[in-house]
């Protein structure tokens, strides 16, 4: 097992100077709210290669953030970069049809169970938004049922806080109080959404029995990756499918994180439950901007006929399509999802052993290619209300300790693994965690 890198006082002087400059020109110094949470402050990066990223002060980190997930093959994968360069040399954006887009769509149709028809956009948020518009148009119903702690992008009306600090603020389980994530939402926006705790089929059934005629769709991450990386209880997804069929609403899987990580057919193939619509993004193109809304021929019909509008000047641009083609080719050829799962299980087992050895209540959950770590006395967490038990201050101290020893983690406890990580990298992370855990 490789030893943990010892903590040395890293300098972030250049980053600090650039961040001060950035605050004068970028609002808050960043281009996405999530980037503010970095330690010790948002850092400036210069170079990413494989599983490693280097900041402008020359500090190298073993990267388990993978830029919030997309870099499933690691930074700067040569085949991805070469394919992007080759396609880009013919032009960057045709805003018209091209063969590569068609080939990508045919590949996705072959791999993803629900993907009879599809449309490309740039981000997960956009494709999610289009799915709800479509569901409302198909059913003529106004509301979407969603779950506490799931993230479906930053657009109205799903801009709800995705973490909770106390259960009282979340309201009663059967009728939670949605907490807006942002100011500036339209006044009646909360009327468009019904929110429930996740993994509780009885509550969904009760809600549909009372309000089924108002609900256009149930939208869910098939694994609750954005809080606790919680897998669905046995039968839960199949139960949602059956309830949607009974009450005439659509089932939408937000596979922006699970897609390609849990297998090339997504979580829907893995769990054997086919939704009407699904959204993929992130890992699909190794960090180039592309997402896809796909669905059954029936569910996509109103878009086919132009009665529900989906558009976008930049959609299916050459570099993004090329990146998706190359990424999926490598994922298939090298059976990457299987390898990520094995590495993830090795990481989870090692972190659990380190927690036991050091006597720290670290709970590790998740299917492997992505995992969640957090400090709680609970032996399992199955919804957002359980996530409230996580000691965020303690995780922040753990994260700082890891960062000081050259391991880059996401603040919310989610770890992503790429095909560029070696077994030695995983073992180094475990050894480092053992050392840091002793001190937290
Ligand atoms: C499950 C899920 N859906 C949607 C999104 C939004 O995707 P994007 O950031 O590409 O808009 C995210 C982003 O993290 C996500 O995790």
XYZ file of C-alpha atoms and ligand atoms in Angstrom:
456
model
C 0.000 0.000 0.000
C 1.453 3.369 -0.921
C 2.074 5.670 2.007
C 0.021 8.780 2.574
C 1.763 11.916 1.386
C 2.741 13.893 4.460
C 1.088 17.230 5.105
C 3.248 20.140 4.087
C 2.173 23.749 4.298
C 1.210 24.320 0.657
C 1.340 27.827 -0.701
C -1.729 29.169 -2.457
C -0.293 32.660 -2.851
C -0.760 32.945 -6.622
C -4.295 31.563 -6.424
C -5.107 34.005 -3.634
C -3.823 36.913 -5.692
C -5.779 35.815 -8.776
C -8.914 35.226 -6.718
C -8.696 38.763 -5.345
C -8.425 39.995 -8.936
C -11.335 37.738 -10.024
C -13.606 39.203 -7.356
C -13.294 42.562 -9.109
C -14.613 41.194 -12.383
C -16.551 37.941 -11.772
C -19.492 38.132 -9.358
C -18.240 36.400 -6.228
C -15.027 35.628 -8.094
C -16.448 32.498 -9.775
C -18.653 31.308 -12.640
C -20.744 28.789 -10.673
C -22.064 29.041 -7.122
C -20.667 25.584 -6.289
C -17.094 26.737 -6.952
C -17.140 29.145 -4.007
C -16.943 26.242 -1.549
C -13.337 25.286 -2.422
C -10.631 25.259 0.272
C -8.888 27.387 1.399
C -10.606 29.624 -1.222
C -11.380 29.050 -4.897
C -8.106 27.921 -6.463
C -6.845 28.614 -9.976
C -5.787 25.552 -11.933
C -3.260 25.340 -14.685
C -3.165 21.776 -15.851
C -5.037 18.472 -15.556
C -3.630 15.113 -16.599
C -5.139 11.728 -15.818
C -6.262 11.581 -12.196
C -4.231 14.656 -11.257
C -4.763 18.388 -11.397
C -2.184 21.103 -10.702
C -2.884 24.601 -9.455
C -1.050 27.796 -10.390
C 1.111 27.512 -7.270
C 2.409 24.157 -8.511
C 0.448 22.037 -6.004
C -0.624 18.726 -7.498
C -3.782 17.003 -6.291
C -5.082 13.486 -6.775
C -8.519 14.467 -8.003
C -11.708 12.843 -6.726
C -13.879 15.785 -7.790
C -13.305 15.163 -11.507
C -14.724 18.612 -12.135
C -18.034 17.665 -10.442
C -18.150 14.303 -12.203
C -17.739 14.667 -15.979
C -14.118 13.480 -16.242
C -14.878 9.775 -16.243
C -11.695 9.092 -18.241
C -9.643 11.569 -16.234
C -8.215 14.903 -17.355
C -6.946 15.375 -20.918
C -7.622 11.862 -22.219
C -5.562 11.685 -25.449
C -8.233 9.940 -27.545
C -10.874 12.459 -26.513
C -8.608 15.433 -27.210
C -7.512 14.013 -30.586
C -11.101 13.312 -31.713
C -12.186 16.791 -30.633
C -9.274 18.340 -32.558
C -10.038 16.295 -35.681
C -13.749 17.197 -35.723
C -13.110 20.822 -34.768
C -10.741 21.235 -37.688
C -13.762 20.843 -39.994
C -15.675 23.628 -38.245
C -16.896 24.317 -34.762
C -20.669 24.693 -35.093
C -22.825 24.051 -38.138
C -26.190 24.693 -36.441
C -27.355 22.169 -38.982
C -27.302 18.402 -39.231
C -24.043 16.463 -39.356
C -23.079 12.833 -39.529
C -21.294 12.733 -36.167
C -24.441 13.913 -34.373
C -26.441 11.181 -36.086
C -23.862 8.530 -35.168
C -23.842 9.673 -31.555
C -27.633 9.476 -31.399
C -27.577 5.975 -32.921
C -25.050 4.859 -30.307
C -27.162 6.231 -27.459
C -30.263 4.594 -28.928
C -28.435 1.252 -28.933
C -27.185 1.628 -25.349
C -29.973 3.300 -23.349
C -33.233 1.362 -22.893
C -35.649 4.336 -23.031
C -33.788 6.189 -25.806
C -35.991 5.649 -28.851
C -35.745 9.355 -29.727
C -33.657 12.176 -28.320
C -32.604 15.837 -28.472
C -29.227 17.287 -27.519
C -28.688 20.397 -25.387
C -25.683 21.869 -23.582
C -26.366 21.222 -19.903
C -28.271 18.899 -17.619
C -30.347 21.828 -16.347
C -31.668 22.533 -19.855
C -32.575 18.934 -20.622
C -34.320 18.569 -17.248
C -36.291 21.718 -17.972
C -37.363 20.408 -21.371
C -38.483 17.097 -19.831
C -40.895 18.835 -17.447
C -42.289 21.040 -20.189
C -42.892 17.929 -22.261
C -44.532 16.066 -19.366
C -46.898 18.969 -18.720
C -47.802 19.158 -22.397
C -48.421 15.412 -22.702
C -50.620 15.112 -19.627
C -52.181 18.578 -19.482
C -51.354 18.524 -15.750
C -49.518 21.343 -13.967
C -47.252 19.752 -11.335
C -44.068 17.722 -11.137
C -43.440 15.424 -8.179
C -39.807 15.556 -7.077
C -37.822 14.443 -4.033
C -36.024 16.152 -1.174
C -32.265 16.298 -1.626
C -32.261 15.575 -5.362
C -30.657 18.139 -7.651
C -32.049 18.785 -11.102
C -30.140 21.940 -12.024
C -30.490 25.557 -11.115
C -33.471 26.655 -13.232
C -36.886 27.729 -11.968
C -38.869 25.922 -10.608
C -36.537 23.271 -9.188
C -34.206 25.702 -7.487
C -34.932 24.264 -4.076
C -32.333 23.933 -1.359
C -30.877 20.449 -1.687
C -29.468 20.130 1.779
C -31.272 20.515 5.046
C -29.838 21.561 8.387
C -32.742 20.595 10.616
C -35.749 18.400 10.112
C -38.214 21.001 11.405
C -37.330 23.266 8.476
C -38.197 20.475 6.062
C -41.741 20.271 7.424
C -43.874 17.140 7.836
C -42.807 14.045 5.859
C -46.130 13.773 4.036
C -46.161 17.445 3.004
C -42.649 18.925 3.109
C -42.045 22.650 2.985
C -39.985 23.416 -0.134
C -37.103 25.720 0.769
C -36.173 28.024 -2.151
C -32.458 27.910 -2.993
C -32.475 31.412 -4.409
C -34.244 34.713 -4.345
C -35.924 35.874 -7.530
C -38.217 32.927 -8.207
C -41.640 33.737 -9.688
C -44.216 34.092 -6.886
C -46.297 30.975 -7.626
C -43.424 28.737 -8.601
C -43.892 26.369 -5.662
C -47.347 25.514 -7.025
C -45.628 23.734 -9.898
C -43.799 21.263 -7.697
C -44.823 18.674 -5.132
C -41.900 17.541 -2.971
C -41.627 14.307 -0.972
C -38.901 12.478 0.945
C -37.186 9.847 -1.224
C -37.307 6.067 -0.931
C -40.795 5.979 0.614
C -43.176 4.394 -1.870
C -46.146 4.543 0.485
C -45.877 8.349 0.604
C -45.789 8.560 -3.197
C -48.822 6.312 -3.447
C -50.702 8.350 -0.849
C -49.842 11.589 -2.670
C -50.876 10.281 -6.066
C -54.127 8.902 -4.630
C -54.933 12.416 -3.361
C -53.438 14.565 -6.149
C -52.690 12.225 -9.056
C -54.799 14.243 -11.485
C -52.472 17.262 -10.930
C -49.167 15.409 -11.355
C -47.623 15.368 -14.834
C -44.491 13.422 -13.898
C -42.381 11.962 -11.153
C -38.791 13.070 -11.579
C -35.997 11.330 -9.681
C -32.296 10.678 -9.671
C -32.301 6.862 -9.818
C -29.575 6.961 -7.155
C -29.768 9.998 -4.878
C -26.246 11.090 -5.768
C -26.538 14.696 -4.651
C -27.064 13.776 -1.004
C -25.592 10.694 0.609
C -25.230 8.751 -2.687
C -28.193 6.646 -1.650
C -29.286 3.678 -3.722
C -33.004 3.034 -4.175
C -34.602 0.626 -1.719
C -35.306 -2.752 -3.357
C -38.386 -2.399 -5.570
C -38.590 1.376 -5.157
C -37.913 2.355 -8.782
C -40.165 -0.440 -10.086
C -42.805 0.788 -7.637
C -42.523 4.341 -9.031
C -42.910 2.911 -12.546
C -46.073 1.033 -11.545
C -47.561 4.088 -9.811
C -46.855 6.297 -12.834
C -48.626 3.782 -15.045
C -51.577 3.585 -12.666
C -51.997 7.353 -12.321
C -51.125 8.306 -15.911
C -48.007 10.350 -15.140
C -44.591 10.119 -16.752
C -41.544 8.682 -15.041
C -38.408 10.798 -15.581
C -34.947 9.589 -14.560
C -32.342 12.298 -14.108
C -29.247 10.296 -15.027
C -26.902 13.280 -15.173
C -24.651 11.582 -12.593
C -25.611 7.888 -12.864
C -25.386 7.949 -16.687
C -22.321 6.101 -18.032
C -20.956 5.693 -14.498
C -23.386 2.922 -13.549
C -23.113 1.261 -16.949
C -23.508 2.381 -20.524
C -27.280 1.979 -20.326
C -27.417 4.087 -17.162
C -29.100 3.213 -13.889
C -32.257 2.324 -15.836
C -30.525 -0.663 -17.395
C -28.781 -1.564 -14.163
C -32.013 -1.633 -12.138
C -34.175 -2.916 -14.999
C -36.698 -0.065 -14.822
C -37.347 1.908 -17.994
C -38.555 5.504 -17.565
C -40.535 7.444 -20.170
C -37.866 10.154 -20.315
C -34.276 10.398 -19.114
C -31.600 13.066 -18.984
C -27.889 12.388 -19.429
C -24.983 14.838 -19.293
C -21.739 15.135 -17.305
C -19.689 11.962 -18.003
C -21.119 11.530 -21.498
C -18.545 13.839 -23.109
C -15.639 14.070 -20.663
C -16.404 17.666 -19.734
C -17.438 19.131 -23.102
C -20.864 20.803 -22.949
C -23.532 18.398 -24.079
C -26.582 16.770 -22.526
C -29.372 14.685 -23.956
C -33.065 14.334 -23.256
C -34.124 10.921 -24.499
C -37.335 8.988 -24.253
C -39.780 6.599 -25.761
C -41.141 7.434 -29.199
C -44.523 8.169 -27.580
C -43.101 10.444 -24.886
C -40.994 12.402 -27.403
C -43.809 12.723 -29.940
C -44.798 16.328 -29.139
C -41.214 17.440 -29.741
C -41.148 15.420 -32.969
C -44.269 17.273 -34.094
C -42.978 20.676 -32.971
C -45.797 21.189 -30.481
C -43.335 21.310 -27.597
C -40.404 23.523 -28.407
C -36.818 22.549 -27.793
C -34.105 24.689 -29.377
C -30.595 26.067 -28.905
C -28.068 27.753 -31.185
C -25.128 25.846 -29.714
C -26.753 22.398 -29.553
C -24.680 19.463 -30.858
C -21.617 21.529 -31.706
C -18.729 19.626 -33.256
C -16.299 19.530 -30.283
C -18.967 18.290 -27.853
C -20.337 15.634 -30.192
C -16.799 14.477 -30.982
C -15.958 14.308 -27.276
C -19.071 12.213 -26.599
C -18.279 9.811 -29.450
C -14.702 9.329 -28.241
C -15.655 9.031 -24.579
C -18.339 6.422 -25.177
C -16.013 4.459 -27.488
C -13.403 4.206 -24.721
C -16.024 3.404 -22.072
C -17.317 0.514 -24.192
C -13.991 -0.816 -25.425
C -12.326 -0.786 -22.018
C -15.427 -1.796 -20.041
C -14.835 1.241 -17.865
C -18.022 1.175 -15.730
C -17.142 -2.315 -14.434
C -13.632 -1.158 -13.542
C -14.922 1.977 -11.795
C -17.230 -0.149 -9.701
C -14.337 -2.419 -8.653
C -12.150 0.572 -7.772
C -15.040 2.162 -5.894
C -15.613 -0.963 -3.851
C -11.904 -1.081 -3.015
C -12.055 2.572 -1.931
C -15.216 2.070 0.129
C -13.824 -1.016 1.881
C -10.549 0.783 2.629
C -12.252 3.899 3.992
C -14.552 1.779 6.165
C -11.561 -0.144 7.531
C -9.726 3.139 8.218
C -12.776 4.429 10.074
C -12.978 1.283 12.196
C -9.247 1.370 12.966
C -9.382 4.991 14.046
C -12.737 4.648 15.815
C -14.385 7.357 13.704
C -18.055 7.175 12.671
C -17.458 7.539 8.920
C -20.340 6.204 6.828
C -19.476 5.314 3.217
C -22.361 4.682 0.818
C -22.846 4.422 -2.944
C -22.617 2.069 -5.879
C -18.870 2.484 -6.496
C -18.167 4.772 -9.454
C -19.354 7.495 -7.111
C -19.487 7.325 -3.332
C -20.483 9.484 -0.405
C -18.562 9.803 2.851
C -19.833 11.551 5.947
C -19.624 11.474 9.717
C -22.768 10.108 11.346
C -23.673 7.680 14.079
C -26.233 6.072 11.742
C -25.349 2.773 10.076
C -27.246 3.714 6.902
C -28.911 6.822 5.488
C -31.844 6.447 3.111
C -33.164 9.979 2.505
C -32.349 13.665 2.983
C -33.703 13.668 6.530
C -31.133 10.999 7.402
C -28.445 13.172 5.778
C -29.131 15.887 8.370
C -27.306 13.664 10.870
C -24.043 14.174 8.952
C -21.578 16.335 10.883
C -20.670 18.868 8.203
C -18.078 20.668 10.338
C -16.213 17.424 10.894
C -16.278 16.608 7.190
C -14.941 20.088 6.428
C -11.998 19.387 8.759
C -11.454 15.992 7.072
C -11.549 17.651 3.645
C -8.995 20.258 4.710
C -6.704 17.508 6.011
C -7.019 15.580 2.755
C -6.419 18.725 0.702
C -3.288 19.585 2.663
C -2.024 16.101 1.766
C -2.733 16.494 -1.947
C -6.195 14.934 -2.309
C -8.916 17.050 -3.917
C -12.466 16.321 -2.720
C -15.924 17.832 -3.154
C -17.190 19.575 -0.008
C -20.537 17.756 0.037
C -18.930 14.349 0.605
C -19.333 12.972 -2.920
C -16.288 11.181 -4.388
C -15.991 10.483 -8.125
C -13.626 7.880 -9.567
C -12.218 7.930 -13.097
C -10.606 5.317 -15.294
C -7.368 7.263 -14.884
C -7.238 6.332 -11.177
C -4.976 3.375 -10.489
C -5.280 0.932 -7.612
C -2.237 2.682 -6.111
C -4.127 6.001 -6.262
C -7.055 4.442 -4.419
C -4.710 2.989 -1.803
C -2.985 6.328 -1.367
C -6.368 7.972 -0.753
C -7.206 5.322 1.855
C -3.840 5.682 3.612
C -4.211 9.471 3.611
C -7.752 9.223 4.958
C -6.538 6.949 7.776
C -3.938 9.540 8.758
C -6.418 12.431 8.566
C -9.149 10.524 10.408
C -6.889 10.156 13.433
C -6.985 13.933 13.806
C -10.670 14.727 13.208
C -28.604 14.872 -11.075
C -28.286 16.183 -11.731
N -29.166 16.694 -12.599
C -28.943 17.856 -13.252
C -27.790 18.563 -13.023
C -27.560 19.859 -13.739
O -26.619 19.664 -14.733
P -25.763 20.915 -15.292
O -24.885 21.364 -14.172
O -25.030 20.338 -16.460
O -26.755 21.949 -15.698
C -26.839 18.069 -12.116
C -25.601 18.802 -11.843
O -24.852 18.523 -10.949
C -27.106 16.852 -11.442
O -26.261 16.360 -10.538
